[in-house]
């Protein structure tokens, strides 16, 4: 993972980027929660999303919206942050011109921004929205929803209303030509304290399923590839190693910049 600086409309945007080994690896952009409530790219939910996509062989970017951390500019409660996300996605795609798929994943405020970006970018193939603020923000712009995706909600969320998010998922799934899945983590609160591993598994299994629907089966011989090992671990309810569970379940809201779930080679990248 490397630190990156992206030139945005309000100044520089700081980010963290993981480059997959395969040139055709899919890409994912991760969007963090509300900046005025302490949301940053190092938020634990945002980091869990980043790690999940990384472990499945994606090139992944997470970044700070304007006015957060070392990103320049001031908070705009929507328009400016949508502009930041657009520029970040442009940067990510420029680094990966041969990427076979493009995903967007956001948490809370970041989910709201991500779904707006989805409406503007037909090149986005799929989305993950964790705890979208459906009781505070209008999601009527998703008419029609342009692509399939996943909504995740904590059943014990005391900030968002689980029933409203579930109703949003049902409305989206009723639209033609898309499949919008809904996953409830029953004991999860808004921060998913003690349930970040559950979130990692739910999102990982959805990504594996969605990718398998789009990719034709291929015969493989010899050693199992690292991506296959990652898939098996997710399906069996495991993370990269035992230390991952401790990191994911830590009560602190943020990861330090240097925190990593695994060291050395990223096991999800296919071996050459």
Coordinates of C-alpha atoms in Angstrom, one line a residue:
X1 CA 0.0 0.0 0.0
X2 CA 1.4 3.4 -0.9
X3 CA 0.4 7.0 -0.1
X4 CA -0.8 9.0 -3.1
X5 CA -1.7 12.6 -3.8
X6 CA -4.5 13.3 -6.3
X7 CA -5.1 16.8 -7.7
X8 CA -8.7 17.7 -7.0
X9 CA -10.8 20.8 -7.8
X10 CA -10.4 22.1 -4.3
X11 CA -6.7 21.2 -4.0
X12 CA -4.8 18.0 -3.3
X13 CA -6.5 14.8 -2.0
X14 CA -4.5 12.4 0.0
X15 CA -5.1 8.7 -0.4
X16 CA -3.8 5.2 0.1
X17 CA -3.6 2.8 -2.8
X18 CA -3.0 -0.9 -3.3
X19 CA -2.0 -2.0 -6.8
X20 CA -2.8 -5.6 -7.7
X21 CA -0.3 -7.6 -9.7
X22 CA -2.5 -8.5 -12.6
X23 CA -2.9 -5.6 -15.1
X24 CA -6.6 -6.7 -15.7
X25 CA -7.5 -6.9 -12.0
X26 CA -10.8 -5.2 -11.1
X27 CA -10.7 -1.9 -9.3
X28 CA -12.6 -0.6 -6.3
X29 CA -13.0 2.9 -4.8
X30 CA -13.7 3.2 -1.1
X31 CA -15.6 6.2 0.3
X32 CA -15.4 7.1 4.0
X33 CA -18.2 8.3 6.4
X34 CA -19.2 11.8 7.4
X35 CA -16.2 14.2 7.8
X36 CA -18.0 16.3 10.4
X37 CA -18.5 13.3 12.6
X38 CA -14.9 12.1 12.5
X39 CA -15.1 10.2 9.2
X40 CA -11.7 9.6 7.5
X41 CA -10.2 7.1 5.1
X42 CA -8.8 5.3 8.2
X43 CA -12.2 4.7 9.6
X44 CA -12.4 1.0 10.6
X45 CA -15.4 0.2 8.4
X46 CA -13.8 1.9 5.4
X47 CA -10.6 0.1 6.1
X48 CA -12.4 -3.2 6.4
X49 CA -13.9 -2.6 2.9
X50 CA -10.5 -1.6 1.5
X51 CA -8.9 -4.8 3.0
X52 CA -11.7 -7.0 1.7
X53 CA -11.3 -5.9 -1.9
X54 CA -7.6 -6.0 -1.6
X55 CA -7.7 -9.6 -0.4
X56 CA -9.8 -10.6 -3.4
X57 CA -7.2 -9.3 -5.9
X58 CA -8.6 -5.8 -6.6
X59 CA -6.6 -2.6 -7.1
X60 CA -8.1 -0.4 -4.4
X61 CA -8.1 3.3 -3.5
X62 CA -9.3 5.0 -0.4
X63 CA -8.9 8.7 0.1
X64 CA -9.9 11.6 2.3
X65 CA -12.6 13.9 1.1
X66 CA -11.8 17.6 0.9
X67 CA -11.0 19.2 4.3
X68 CA -10.2 15.9 5.9
X69 CA -6.7 15.0 7.1
X70 CA -4.2 16.4 4.6
X71 CA -6.8 16.8 1.8
X72 CA -7.3 20.5 1.0
X73 CA -10.6 22.4 0.7
X74 CA -13.7 22.7 2.9
X75 CA -16.6 20.3 3.6
X76 CA -19.5 20.9 1.2
X77 CA -22.0 18.3 2.4
X78 CA -22.4 16.6 -1.0
X79 CA -21.5 18.5 -4.1
X80 CA -17.8 18.9 -3.3
X81 CA -17.4 15.4 -2.0
X82 CA -19.1 14.0 -5.2
X83 CA -16.6 16.0 -7.2
X84 CA -13.7 14.5 -5.1
X85 CA -15.1 11.0 -5.7
X86 CA -15.3 11.6 -9.4
X87 CA -11.7 12.7 -9.6
X88 CA -10.5 9.8 -7.4
X89 CA -12.3 7.3 -9.7
X90 CA -10.7 9.0 -12.8
X91 CA -7.3 8.6 -11.1
X92 CA -7.9 5.0 -10.2
X93 CA -9.0 4.1 -13.7
X94 CA -6.1 5.9 -15.3
X95 CA -3.8 3.7 -13.2
X96 CA -5.6 0.6 -14.4
X97 CA -6.6 1.0 -18.0
X98 CA -7.1 -2.7 -18.5
X99 CA -9.2 -3.3 -15.4
X100 CA -12.0 -5.8 -16.2
X101 CA -14.5 -4.3 -13.7
X102 CA -15.0 -1.2 -11.6
X103 CA -16.7 -1.2 -8.2
X104 CA -17.6 1.5 -5.7
X105 CA -18.0 0.9 -2.0
X106 CA -19.0 3.4 0.6
X107 CA -20.0 3.6 4.3
X108 CA -22.7 5.9 5.7
X109 CA -22.1 9.3 4.1
X110 CA -19.7 7.6 1.7
X111 CA -22.5 5.3 0.6
X112 CA -24.7 8.2 -0.2
X113 CA -21.9 9.9 -2.2
X114 CA -21.0 6.6 -3.9
X115 CA -24.6 5.9 -5.1
X116 CA -24.7 9.4 -6.6
X117 CA -21.5 8.7 -8.4
X118 CA -23.0 5.4 -9.6
X119 CA -25.8 7.4 -11.4
X120 CA -23.2 9.5 -13.3
X121 CA -20.8 6.8 -14.3
X122 CA -22.1 4.0 -16.5
X123 CA -18.6 2.4 -16.3
X124 CA -19.2 1.3 -12.7
X125 CA -20.2 -2.4 -12.7
X126 CA -21.3 -3.0 -9.1
X127 CA -21.6 -1.3 -5.7
X128 CA -21.5 -2.0 -2.0
X129 CA -23.4 0.5 0.3
X130 CA -22.8 0.0 4.0
X131 CA -25.3 1.7 6.3
X132 CA -26.6 4.2 3.8
X133 CA -28.3 7.1 5.7
X134 CA -31.7 6.5 4.2
X135 CA -33.5 8.2 7.1
X136 CA -31.5 11.4 6.6
X137 CA -30.8 11.6 2.8
X138 CA -33.0 11.4 -0.2
X139 CA -32.2 8.3 -2.3
X140 CA -34.9 9.0 -4.9
X141 CA -32.2 9.7 -7.5
X142 CA -31.8 5.9 -7.8
X143 CA -34.6 5.7 -10.4
X144 CA -33.7 3.6 -12.1
X145 CA -30.7 2.1 -10.3
X146 CA -28.2 1.5 -13.1
X147 CA -26.5 -1.6 -11.8
X148 CA -26.7 -4.4 -9.3
X149 CA -25.2 -4.2 -5.8
X150 CA -25.3 -4.9 -2.1
X151 CA -26.8 -2.9 0.8
X152 CA -25.5 -3.9 4.3
X153 CA -27.1 -2.7 7.5
X154 CA -26.6 -3.3 11.2
X155 CA -29.7 -4.5 13.0
X156 CA -28.7 -2.5 16.2
X157 CA -27.9 0.7 14.4
X158 CA -29.0 3.7 16.6
X159 CA -28.1 6.3 14.0
X160 CA -29.7 4.9 10.9
X161 CA -33.0 3.1 10.8
X162 CA -32.6 -0.6 9.7
X163 CA -36.2 -0.8 8.5
X164 CA -35.8 2.2 6.2
X165 CA -32.6 0.8 4.7
X166 CA -34.3 -2.6 4.1
X167 CA -37.2 -0.8 2.4
X168 CA -34.8 1.0 0.2
X169 CA -33.2 -2.3 -0.8
X170 CA -36.6 -3.8 -1.6
X171 CA -37.5 -0.8 -3.8
X172 CA -34.3 -1.0 -5.7
X173 CA -34.5 -4.7 -6.1
X174 CA -38.0 -4.3 -7.5
X175 CA -36.6 -2.4 -10.5
X176 CA -36.0 -4.2 -13.7
X177 CA -32.6 -5.5 -14.9
X178 CA -30.8 -5.2 -11.6
X179 CA -30.4 -7.4 -8.5
X180 CA -29.8 -5.5 -5.3
X181 CA -29.0 -7.8 -2.4
X182 CA -29.6 -6.8 1.3
X183 CA -27.7 -8.2 4.2
X184 CA -28.6 -7.5 7.9
X185 CA -25.9 -8.0 10.5
X186 CA -28.3 -8.4 13.3
X187 CA -26.1 -7.5 16.3
X188 CA -24.2 -4.8 14.4
X189 CA -24.4 -1.2 15.5
X190 CA -23.6 1.8 13.2
X191 CA -19.9 1.4 13.8
X192 CA -20.1 -2.5 13.6
X193 CA -18.2 -2.7 16.8
X194 CA -17.3 -6.3 17.4
X195 CA -18.8 -7.2 14.0
X196 CA -16.3 -5.9 11.5
X197 CA -15.2 -9.5 10.7
X198 CA -18.9 -10.3 9.9
X199 CA -19.0 -7.3 7.6
X200 CA -15.8 -8.4 5.9
X201 CA -17.3 -11.8 5.3
X202 CA -20.7 -10.5 4.0
X203 CA -19.0 -8.2 1.6
X204 CA -16.4 -10.7 0.5
X205 CA -18.9 -13.4 -0.2
X206 CA -21.1 -11.0 -2.2
X207 CA -18.1 -9.9 -4.3
X208 CA -17.1 -13.5 -5.0
X209 CA -20.6 -14.3 -6.0
X210 CA -21.0 -11.3 -8.3
X211 CA -17.6 -11.9 -10.0
X212 CA -18.4 -15.5 -10.6
X213 CA -21.6 -14.6 -12.4
X214 CA -19.7 -12.3 -14.8
X215 CA -16.7 -14.5 -15.4
X216 CA -16.8 -17.7 -17.5
X217 CA -15.4 -20.8 -15.8
X218 CA -11.9 -21.8 -16.8
X219 CA -10.0 -25.0 -16.4
X220 CA -7.1 -24.7 -14.1
X221 CA -4.2 -27.1 -13.5
X222 CA -1.4 -27.2 -11.0
X223 CA -1.1 -25.2 -7.9
X224 CA -4.2 -23.3 -6.6
X225 CA -3.9 -19.7 -7.2
X226 CA -3.9 -17.2 -4.4
X227 CA -7.3 -15.8 -5.4
X228 CA -8.8 -19.3 -4.9
X229 CA -7.3 -19.5 -1.4
X230 CA -8.9 -16.1 -0.6
X231 CA -12.2 -17.3 -1.9
X232 CA -12.1 -20.4 0.2
X233 CA -11.1 -18.5 3.3
X234 CA -14.0 -16.1 2.9
X235 CA -16.5 -18.9 2.2
X236 CA -15.2 -20.8 5.3
X237 CA -15.6 -17.7 7.4
X238 CA -12.0 -16.8 7.8
X239 CA -9.9 -13.7 7.3
X240 CA -6.3 -13.4 6.3
X241 CA -5.0 -14.6 9.6
X242 CA -5.9 -14.8 13.3
X243 CA -4.5 -11.3 13.9
X244 CA -7.1 -9.9 11.4
X245 CA -9.9 -10.7 13.7
X246 CA -8.3 -8.8 16.6
X247 CA -7.7 -5.7 14.4
X248 CA -11.2 -5.8 13.0
X249 CA -12.8 -6.1 16.4
X250 CA -10.7 -3.4 18.1
X251 CA -12.9 -0.7 19.6
X252 CA -10.9 2.2 18.2
X253 CA -12.7 4.0 15.3
X254 CA -9.7 4.3 13.1
X255 CA -6.7 2.3 11.9
X256 CA -3.3 3.9 11.9
X257 CA -1.9 4.5 8.5
X258 CA 0.6 1.7 8.9
X259 CA -1.9 -0.9 10.1
X260 CA -2.1 -3.9 7.8
X261 CA -3.9 -7.2 8.1
X262 CA -1.1 -9.3 6.4
X263 CA 2.5 -8.6 5.7
X264 CA 4.5 -9.5 2.6
X265 CA 2.8 -10.6 -0.7
X266 CA -0.9 -10.1 -0.9
X267 CA -2.3 -13.6 -1.0
X268 CA -5.3 -12.7 -3.3
X269 CA -3.1 -11.8 -6.3
X270 CA -2.7 -14.5 -8.8
X271 CA 0.8 -16.0 -8.9
X272 CA 2.7 -15.4 -12.1

